PDB file of C-alpha atoms in Angstrom:
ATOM      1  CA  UNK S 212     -16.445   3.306  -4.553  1.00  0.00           C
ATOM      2  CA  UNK S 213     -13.375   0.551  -5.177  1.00  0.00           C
ATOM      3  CA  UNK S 214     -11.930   1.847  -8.457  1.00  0.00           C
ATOM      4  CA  UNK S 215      -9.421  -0.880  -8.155  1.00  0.00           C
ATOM      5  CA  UNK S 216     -10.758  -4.557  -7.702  1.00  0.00           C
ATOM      6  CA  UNK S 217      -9.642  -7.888  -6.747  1.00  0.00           C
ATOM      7  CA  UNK S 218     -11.537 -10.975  -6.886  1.00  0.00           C
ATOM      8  CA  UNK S 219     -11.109 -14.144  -5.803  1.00  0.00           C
ATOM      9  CA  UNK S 220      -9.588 -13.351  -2.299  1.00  0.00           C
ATOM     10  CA  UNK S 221      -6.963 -16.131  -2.670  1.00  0.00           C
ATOM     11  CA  UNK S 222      -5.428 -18.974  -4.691  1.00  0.00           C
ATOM     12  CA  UNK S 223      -3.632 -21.797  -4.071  1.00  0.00           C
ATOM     13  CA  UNK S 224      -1.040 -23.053  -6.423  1.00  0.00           C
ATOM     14  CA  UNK S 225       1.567 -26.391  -6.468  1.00  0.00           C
ATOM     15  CA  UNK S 226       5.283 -25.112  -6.515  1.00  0.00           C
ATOM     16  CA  UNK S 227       6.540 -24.629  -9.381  1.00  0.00           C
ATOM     17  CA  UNK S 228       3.127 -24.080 -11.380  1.00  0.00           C
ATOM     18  CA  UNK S 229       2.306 -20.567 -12.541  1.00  0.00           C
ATOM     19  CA  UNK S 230       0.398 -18.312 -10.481  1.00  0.00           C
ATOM     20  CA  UNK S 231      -2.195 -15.839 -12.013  1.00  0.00           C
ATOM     21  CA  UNK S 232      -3.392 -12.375  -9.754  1.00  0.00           C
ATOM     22  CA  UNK S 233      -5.590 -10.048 -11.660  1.00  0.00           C
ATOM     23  CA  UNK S 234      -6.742  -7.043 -10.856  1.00  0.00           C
ATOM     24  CA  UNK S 235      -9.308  -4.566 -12.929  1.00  0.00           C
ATOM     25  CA  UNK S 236      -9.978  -0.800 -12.808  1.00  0.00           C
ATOM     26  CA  UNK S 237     -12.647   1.705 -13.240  1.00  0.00           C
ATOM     27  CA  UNK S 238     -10.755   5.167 -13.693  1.00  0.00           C
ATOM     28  CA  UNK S 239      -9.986   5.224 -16.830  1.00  0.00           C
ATOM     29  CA  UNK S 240      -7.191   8.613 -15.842  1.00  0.00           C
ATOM     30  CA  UNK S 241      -4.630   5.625 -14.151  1.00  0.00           C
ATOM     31  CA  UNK S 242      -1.695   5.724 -15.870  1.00  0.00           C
ATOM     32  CA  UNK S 243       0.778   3.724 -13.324  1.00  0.00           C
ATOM     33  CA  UNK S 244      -0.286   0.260 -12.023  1.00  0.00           C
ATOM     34  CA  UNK S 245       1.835  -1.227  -9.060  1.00  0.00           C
ATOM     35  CA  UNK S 246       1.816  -4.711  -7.297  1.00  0.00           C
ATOM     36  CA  UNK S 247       2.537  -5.111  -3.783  1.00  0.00           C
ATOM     37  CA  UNK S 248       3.582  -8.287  -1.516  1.00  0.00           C
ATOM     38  CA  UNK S 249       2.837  -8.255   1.953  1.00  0.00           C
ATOM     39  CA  UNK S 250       3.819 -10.769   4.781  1.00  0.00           C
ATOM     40  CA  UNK S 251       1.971 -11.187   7.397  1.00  0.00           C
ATOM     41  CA  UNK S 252       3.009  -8.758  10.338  1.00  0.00           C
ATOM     42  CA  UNK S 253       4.792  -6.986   8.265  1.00  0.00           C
ATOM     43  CA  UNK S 254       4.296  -3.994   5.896  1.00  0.00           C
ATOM     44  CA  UNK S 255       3.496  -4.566   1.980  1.00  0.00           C
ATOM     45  CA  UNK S 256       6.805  -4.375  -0.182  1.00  0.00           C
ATOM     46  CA  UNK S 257       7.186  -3.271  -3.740  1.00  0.00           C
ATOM     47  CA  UNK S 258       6.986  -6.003  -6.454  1.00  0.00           C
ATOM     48  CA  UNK S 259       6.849  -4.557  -9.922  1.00  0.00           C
ATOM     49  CA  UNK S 260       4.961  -2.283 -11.618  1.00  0.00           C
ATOM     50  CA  UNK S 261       4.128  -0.727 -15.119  1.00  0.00           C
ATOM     51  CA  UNK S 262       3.476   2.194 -16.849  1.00  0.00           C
ATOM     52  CA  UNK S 263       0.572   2.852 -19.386  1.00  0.00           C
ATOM     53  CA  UNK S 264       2.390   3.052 -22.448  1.00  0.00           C
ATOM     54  CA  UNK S 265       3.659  -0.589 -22.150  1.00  0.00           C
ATOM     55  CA  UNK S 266       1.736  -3.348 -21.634  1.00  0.00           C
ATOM     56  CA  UNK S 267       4.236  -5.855 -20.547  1.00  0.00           C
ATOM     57  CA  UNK S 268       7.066  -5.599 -17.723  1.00  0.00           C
ATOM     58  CA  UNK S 269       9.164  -8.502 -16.775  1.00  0.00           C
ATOM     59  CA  UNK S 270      11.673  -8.581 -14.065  1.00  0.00           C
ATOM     60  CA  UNK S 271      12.939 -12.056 -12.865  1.00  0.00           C
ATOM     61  CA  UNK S 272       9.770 -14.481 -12.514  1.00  0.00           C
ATOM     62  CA  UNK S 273       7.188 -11.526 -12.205  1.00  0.00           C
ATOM     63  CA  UNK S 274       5.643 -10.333 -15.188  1.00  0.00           C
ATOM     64  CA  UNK S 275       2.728  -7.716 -15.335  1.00  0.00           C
ATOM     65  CA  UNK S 276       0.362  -7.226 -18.193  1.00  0.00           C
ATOM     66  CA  UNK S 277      -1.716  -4.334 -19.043  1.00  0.00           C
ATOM     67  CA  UNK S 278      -4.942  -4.341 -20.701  1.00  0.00           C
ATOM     68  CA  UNK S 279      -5.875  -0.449 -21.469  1.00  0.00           C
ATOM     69  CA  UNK S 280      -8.508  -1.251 -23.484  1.00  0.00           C
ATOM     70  CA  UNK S 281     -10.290  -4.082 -20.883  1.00  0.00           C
ATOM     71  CA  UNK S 282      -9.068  -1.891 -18.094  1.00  0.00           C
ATOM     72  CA  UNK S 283      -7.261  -5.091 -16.652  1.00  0.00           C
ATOM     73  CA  UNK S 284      -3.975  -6.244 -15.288  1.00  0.00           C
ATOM     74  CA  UNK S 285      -2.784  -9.585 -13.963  1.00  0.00           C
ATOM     75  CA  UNK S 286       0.934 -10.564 -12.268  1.00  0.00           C
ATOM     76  CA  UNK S 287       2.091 -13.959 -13.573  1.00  0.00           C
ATOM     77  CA  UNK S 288       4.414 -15.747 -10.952  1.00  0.00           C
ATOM     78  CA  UNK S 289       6.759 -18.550 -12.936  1.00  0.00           C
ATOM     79  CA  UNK S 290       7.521 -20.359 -11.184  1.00  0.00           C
ATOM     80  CA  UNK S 291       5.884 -20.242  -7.908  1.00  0.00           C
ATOM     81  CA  UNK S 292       7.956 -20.991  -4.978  1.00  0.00           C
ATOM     82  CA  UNK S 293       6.580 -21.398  -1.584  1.00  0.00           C
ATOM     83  CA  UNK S 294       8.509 -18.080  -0.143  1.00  0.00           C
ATOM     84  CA  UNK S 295       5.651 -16.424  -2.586  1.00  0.00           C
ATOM     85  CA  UNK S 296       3.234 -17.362  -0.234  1.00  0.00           C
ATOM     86  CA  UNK S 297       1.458 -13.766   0.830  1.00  0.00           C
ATOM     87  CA  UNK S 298      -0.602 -11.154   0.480  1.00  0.00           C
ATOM     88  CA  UNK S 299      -0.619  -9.281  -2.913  1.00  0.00           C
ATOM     89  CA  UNK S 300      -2.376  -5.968  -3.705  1.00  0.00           C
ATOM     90  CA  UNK S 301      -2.922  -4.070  -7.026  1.00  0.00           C
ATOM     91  CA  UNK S 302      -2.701  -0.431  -6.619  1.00  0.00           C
ATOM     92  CA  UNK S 303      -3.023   2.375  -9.494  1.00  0.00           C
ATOM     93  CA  UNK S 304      -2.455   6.007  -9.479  1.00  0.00           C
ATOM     94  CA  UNK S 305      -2.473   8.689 -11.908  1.00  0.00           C
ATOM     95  CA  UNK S 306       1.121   9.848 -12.319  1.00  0.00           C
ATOM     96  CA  UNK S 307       2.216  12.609 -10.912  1.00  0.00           C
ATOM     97  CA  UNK S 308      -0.297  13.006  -8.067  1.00  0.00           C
ATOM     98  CA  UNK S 309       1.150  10.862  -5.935  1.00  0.00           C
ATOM     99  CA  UNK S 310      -1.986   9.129  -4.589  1.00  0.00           C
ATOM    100  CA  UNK S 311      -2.054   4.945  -4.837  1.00  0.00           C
ATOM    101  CA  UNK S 312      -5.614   3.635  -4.760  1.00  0.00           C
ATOM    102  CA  UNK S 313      -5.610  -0.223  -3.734  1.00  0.00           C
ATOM    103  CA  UNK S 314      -7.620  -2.978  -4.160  1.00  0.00           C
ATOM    104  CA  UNK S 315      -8.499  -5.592  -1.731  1.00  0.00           C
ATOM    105  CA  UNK S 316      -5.723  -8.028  -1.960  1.00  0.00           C
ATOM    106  CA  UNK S 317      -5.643 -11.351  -3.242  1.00  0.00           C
ATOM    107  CA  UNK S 318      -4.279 -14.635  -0.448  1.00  0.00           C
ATOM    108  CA  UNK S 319      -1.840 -16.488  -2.530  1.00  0.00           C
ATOM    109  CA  UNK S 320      -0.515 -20.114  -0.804  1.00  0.00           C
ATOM    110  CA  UNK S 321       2.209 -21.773  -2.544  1.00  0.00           C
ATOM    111  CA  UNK S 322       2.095 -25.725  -1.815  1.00  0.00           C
ATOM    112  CA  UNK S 323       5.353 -27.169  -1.677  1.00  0.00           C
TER     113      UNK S 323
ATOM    114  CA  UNK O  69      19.295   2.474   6.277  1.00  0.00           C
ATOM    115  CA  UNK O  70      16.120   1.603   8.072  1.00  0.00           C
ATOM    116  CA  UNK O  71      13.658   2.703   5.642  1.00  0.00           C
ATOM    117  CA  UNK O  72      10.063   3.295   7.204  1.00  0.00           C
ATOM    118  CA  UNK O  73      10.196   3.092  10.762  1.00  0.00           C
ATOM    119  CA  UNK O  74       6.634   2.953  13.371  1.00  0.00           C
ATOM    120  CA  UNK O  75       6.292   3.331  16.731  1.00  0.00           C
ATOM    121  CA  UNK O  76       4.315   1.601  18.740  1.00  0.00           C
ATOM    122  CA  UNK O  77       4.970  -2.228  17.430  1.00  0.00           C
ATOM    123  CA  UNK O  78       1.503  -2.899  19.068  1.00  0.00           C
ATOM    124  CA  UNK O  79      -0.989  -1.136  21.481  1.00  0.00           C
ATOM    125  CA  UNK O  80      -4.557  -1.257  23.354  1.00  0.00           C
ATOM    126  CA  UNK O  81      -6.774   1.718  23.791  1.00  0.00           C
ATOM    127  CA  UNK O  82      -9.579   2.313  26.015  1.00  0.00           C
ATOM    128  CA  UNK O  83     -12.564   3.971  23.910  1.00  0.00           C
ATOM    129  CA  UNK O  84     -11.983   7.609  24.610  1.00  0.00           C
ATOM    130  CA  UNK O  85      -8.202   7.390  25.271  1.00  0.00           C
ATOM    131  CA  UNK O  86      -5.686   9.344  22.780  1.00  0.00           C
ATOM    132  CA  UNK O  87      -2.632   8.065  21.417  1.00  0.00           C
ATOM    133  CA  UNK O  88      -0.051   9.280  19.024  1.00  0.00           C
ATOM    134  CA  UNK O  89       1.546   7.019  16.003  1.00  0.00           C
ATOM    135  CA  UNK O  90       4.951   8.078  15.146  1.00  0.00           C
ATOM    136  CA  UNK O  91       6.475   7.150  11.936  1.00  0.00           C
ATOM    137  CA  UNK O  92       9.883   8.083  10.534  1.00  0.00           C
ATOM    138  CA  UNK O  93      11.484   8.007   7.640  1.00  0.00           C
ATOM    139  CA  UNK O  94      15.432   8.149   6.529  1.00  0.00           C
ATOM    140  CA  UNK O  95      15.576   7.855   2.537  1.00  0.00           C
ATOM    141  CA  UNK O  96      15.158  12.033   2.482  1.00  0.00           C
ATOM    142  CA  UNK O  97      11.619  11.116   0.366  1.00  0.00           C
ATOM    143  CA  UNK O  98       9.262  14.306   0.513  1.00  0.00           C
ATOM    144  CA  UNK O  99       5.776  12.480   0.184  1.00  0.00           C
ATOM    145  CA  UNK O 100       4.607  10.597   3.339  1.00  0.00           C
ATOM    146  CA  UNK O 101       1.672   9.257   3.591  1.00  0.00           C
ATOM    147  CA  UNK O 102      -1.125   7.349   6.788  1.00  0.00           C
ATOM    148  CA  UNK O 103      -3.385   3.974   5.746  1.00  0.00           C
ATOM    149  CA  UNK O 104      -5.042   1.684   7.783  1.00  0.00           C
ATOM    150  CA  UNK O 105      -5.831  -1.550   6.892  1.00  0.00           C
ATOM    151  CA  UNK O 106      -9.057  -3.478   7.970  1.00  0.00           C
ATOM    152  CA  UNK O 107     -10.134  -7.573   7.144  1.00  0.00           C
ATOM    153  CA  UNK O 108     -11.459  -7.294   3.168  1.00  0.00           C
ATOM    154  CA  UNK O 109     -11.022  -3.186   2.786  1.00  0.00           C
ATOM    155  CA  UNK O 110      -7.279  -3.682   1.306  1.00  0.00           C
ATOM    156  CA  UNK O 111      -5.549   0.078   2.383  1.00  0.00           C
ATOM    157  CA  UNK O 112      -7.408   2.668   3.186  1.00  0.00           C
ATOM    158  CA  UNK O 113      -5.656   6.352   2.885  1.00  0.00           C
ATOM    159  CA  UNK O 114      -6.311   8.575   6.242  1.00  0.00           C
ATOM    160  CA  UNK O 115      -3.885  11.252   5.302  1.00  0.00           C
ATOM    161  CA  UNK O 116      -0.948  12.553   3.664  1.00  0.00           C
ATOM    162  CA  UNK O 117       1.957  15.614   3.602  1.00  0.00           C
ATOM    163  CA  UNK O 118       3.135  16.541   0.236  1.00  0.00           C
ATOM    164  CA  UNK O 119       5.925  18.313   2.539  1.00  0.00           C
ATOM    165  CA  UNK O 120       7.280  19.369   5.440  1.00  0.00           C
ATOM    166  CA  UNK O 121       4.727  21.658   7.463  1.00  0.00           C
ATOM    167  CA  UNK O 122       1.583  20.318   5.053  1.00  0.00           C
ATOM    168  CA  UNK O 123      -0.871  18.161   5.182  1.00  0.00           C
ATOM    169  CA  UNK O 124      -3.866  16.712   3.463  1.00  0.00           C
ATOM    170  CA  UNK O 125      -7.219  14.121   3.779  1.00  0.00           C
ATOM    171  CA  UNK O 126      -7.428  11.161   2.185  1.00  0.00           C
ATOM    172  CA  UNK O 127     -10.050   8.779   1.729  1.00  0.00           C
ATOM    173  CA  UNK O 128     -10.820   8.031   5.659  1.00  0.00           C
ATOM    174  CA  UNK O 129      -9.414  10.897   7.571  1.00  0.00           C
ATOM    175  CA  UNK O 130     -12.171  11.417  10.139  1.00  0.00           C
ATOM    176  CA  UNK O 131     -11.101  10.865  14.024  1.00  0.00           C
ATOM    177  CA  UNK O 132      -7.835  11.649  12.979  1.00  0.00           C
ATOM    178  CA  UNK O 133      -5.257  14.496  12.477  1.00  0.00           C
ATOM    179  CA  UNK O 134      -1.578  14.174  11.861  1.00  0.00           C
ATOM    180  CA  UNK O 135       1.608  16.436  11.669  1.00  0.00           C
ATOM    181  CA  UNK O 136       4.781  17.356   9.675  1.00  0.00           C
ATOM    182  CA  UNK O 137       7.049  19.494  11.539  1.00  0.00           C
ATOM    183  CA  UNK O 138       9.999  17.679  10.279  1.00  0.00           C
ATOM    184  CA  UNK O 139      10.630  16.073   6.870  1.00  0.00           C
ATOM    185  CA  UNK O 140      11.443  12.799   7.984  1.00  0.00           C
ATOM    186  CA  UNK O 141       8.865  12.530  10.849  1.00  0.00           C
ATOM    187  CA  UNK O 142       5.022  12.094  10.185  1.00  0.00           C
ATOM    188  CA  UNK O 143       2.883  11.712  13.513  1.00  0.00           C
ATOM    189  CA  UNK O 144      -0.834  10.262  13.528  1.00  0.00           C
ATOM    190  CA  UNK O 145      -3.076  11.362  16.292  1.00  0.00           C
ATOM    191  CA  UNK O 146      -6.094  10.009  17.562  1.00  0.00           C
ATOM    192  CA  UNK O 147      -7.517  12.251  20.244  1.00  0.00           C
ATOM    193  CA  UNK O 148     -10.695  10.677  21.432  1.00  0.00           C
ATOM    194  CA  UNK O 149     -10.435   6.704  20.401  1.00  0.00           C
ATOM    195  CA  UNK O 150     -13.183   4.656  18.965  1.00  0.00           C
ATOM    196  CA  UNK O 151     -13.480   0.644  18.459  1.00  0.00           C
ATOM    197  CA  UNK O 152     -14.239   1.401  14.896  1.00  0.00           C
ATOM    198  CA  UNK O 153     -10.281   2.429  14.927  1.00  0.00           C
ATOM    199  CA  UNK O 154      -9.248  -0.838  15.701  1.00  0.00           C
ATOM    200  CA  UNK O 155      -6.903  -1.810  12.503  1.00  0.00           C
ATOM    201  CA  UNK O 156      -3.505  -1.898  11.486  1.00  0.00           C
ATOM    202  CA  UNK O 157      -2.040   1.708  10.576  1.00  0.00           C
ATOM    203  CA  UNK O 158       0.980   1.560   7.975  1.00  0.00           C
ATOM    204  CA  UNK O 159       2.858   4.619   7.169  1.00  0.00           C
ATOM    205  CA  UNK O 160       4.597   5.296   3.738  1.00  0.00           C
ATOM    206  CA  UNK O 161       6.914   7.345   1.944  1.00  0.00           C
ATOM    207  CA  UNK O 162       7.709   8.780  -1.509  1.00  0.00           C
ATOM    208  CA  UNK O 163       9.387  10.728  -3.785  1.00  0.00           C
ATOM    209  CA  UNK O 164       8.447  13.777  -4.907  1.00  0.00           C
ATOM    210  CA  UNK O 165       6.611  13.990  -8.143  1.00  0.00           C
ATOM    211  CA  UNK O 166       9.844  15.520 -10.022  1.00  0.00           C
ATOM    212  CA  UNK O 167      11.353  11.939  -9.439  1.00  0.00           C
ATOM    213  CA  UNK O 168       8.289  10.806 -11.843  1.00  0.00           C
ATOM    214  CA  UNK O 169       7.907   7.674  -9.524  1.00  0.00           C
ATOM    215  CA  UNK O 170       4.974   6.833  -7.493  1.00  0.00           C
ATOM    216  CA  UNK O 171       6.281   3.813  -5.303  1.00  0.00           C
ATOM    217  CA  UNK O 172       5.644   3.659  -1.707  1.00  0.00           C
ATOM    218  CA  UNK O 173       7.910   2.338   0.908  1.00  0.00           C
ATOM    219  CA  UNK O 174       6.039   1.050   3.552  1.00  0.00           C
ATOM    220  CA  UNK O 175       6.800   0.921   7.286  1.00  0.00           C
ATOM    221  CA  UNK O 176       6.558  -2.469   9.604  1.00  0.00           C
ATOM    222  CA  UNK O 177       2.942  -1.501  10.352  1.00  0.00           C
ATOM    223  CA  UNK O 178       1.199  -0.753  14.051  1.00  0.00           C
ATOM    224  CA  UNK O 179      -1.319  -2.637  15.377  1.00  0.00           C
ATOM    225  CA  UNK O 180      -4.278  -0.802  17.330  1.00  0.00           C
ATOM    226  CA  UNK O 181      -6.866  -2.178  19.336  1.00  0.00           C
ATOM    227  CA  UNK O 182      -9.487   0.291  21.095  1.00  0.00           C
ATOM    228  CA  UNK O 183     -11.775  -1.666  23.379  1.00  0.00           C
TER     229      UNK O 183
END
């Protein structure tokens, strides 16, 4: 049972547009949500992530919003550069536990 | 500082063969943790050690078994290989939950082909 989901496997996007990833959830007892890049061959990399009492965090061009209500979350990239060109997976855990479940990943190409 | 280190880079199993996966850490985190990833399944978690000498299942842990006997080492062992163990196995690390974080650090991943 996914209790973290990603649709639309991948997006393309011009450089310098904005790139949209969202991501929605079923366990309503996540309280930490977490966004992940991964290049290929290598292992994913921490992007940015956000805690359940906020629904916004911002850190350079990445910005994550929460939803708590809509059990949703999205990372905006602005503005998309072609080194963002990767893998990018949602994950969400309940804090404290330690346990990350992710979702499927979303393909993200970045056309110069 | 390397981070999350695996060994093997890459190998090929014959079905029934065993094989060890060893993965290392050296940021002194106490959570470590074994996924595989597979085409459309995102990460999958096999198992994990809250600690040195524990262990615990995660979501996928049959075929496998792994081991702690050091803090900064976490070893993956599959004794009878299957094709349906063909993926890519990343291991992780954390800090403990007193550090009130929950980001991974992932290693450069190994990839595993059982014919």
């Amino acid at each position: 049972d996914q209790q973290v989901k990603q649709n639309s496997p991948s997006l393309s996007v011009q450089e310098g547009r904005i790139s949209i990833l969202n991501c929605d959830y079923t366990n309503s007892m996540f309280d930490y949500f977490l966004w992940y890049k991964k290049y290929p061959a290598e292992g994913p990399t921490f992007l940015i992530s956000i805690s359940s009492i906020k629904d916004k965090n911002e850190d350079g061009r990445f910005t994550v919003f929460l939803n708590k209500s809509a059990k949703h979350l999205s990372l905006h990239i602005v503005p998309s550069q072609p080194g963002d060109s990767a893998v990018y997976f949602c994950a969400a855990s309940v804090r404290g536990n330690n346990r990350l479940a992710f979702g499927k990943g979303n393909q993200v190409v970045v056309i110069p | 500082n390397a981070g999350v280190t695996q060994t093997p880079k890459f190998r090929v199993l014959k079905t029934g063969q065993s094989m060890t996966l060893l993965c290392a850490q050296d940021m002194n985190h106490e959570y470590m943790y074994w996924y595989r990833q597979d085409p459309g399944m995102g990460l999958r978690l096999i198992h994990y050690s809250v600690g040195e000498g524990t262990t615990a299942k995660g979501e996928v842990p049959d075929g496998y078994n792994v081991s702690r006997l050091k803090k900064q080492n976490f070893l993956l062992g599959l004794e009878s290989a299957a094709p349906s163990q063909t993926s890519v196995y990343f291991c992780a690390s954390s800090y403990a939950i007193q550090q009130a974080t929950d980001t991974q650090y992932f290693g450069p991943g190994t990839r595993l082909t059982v014919l």
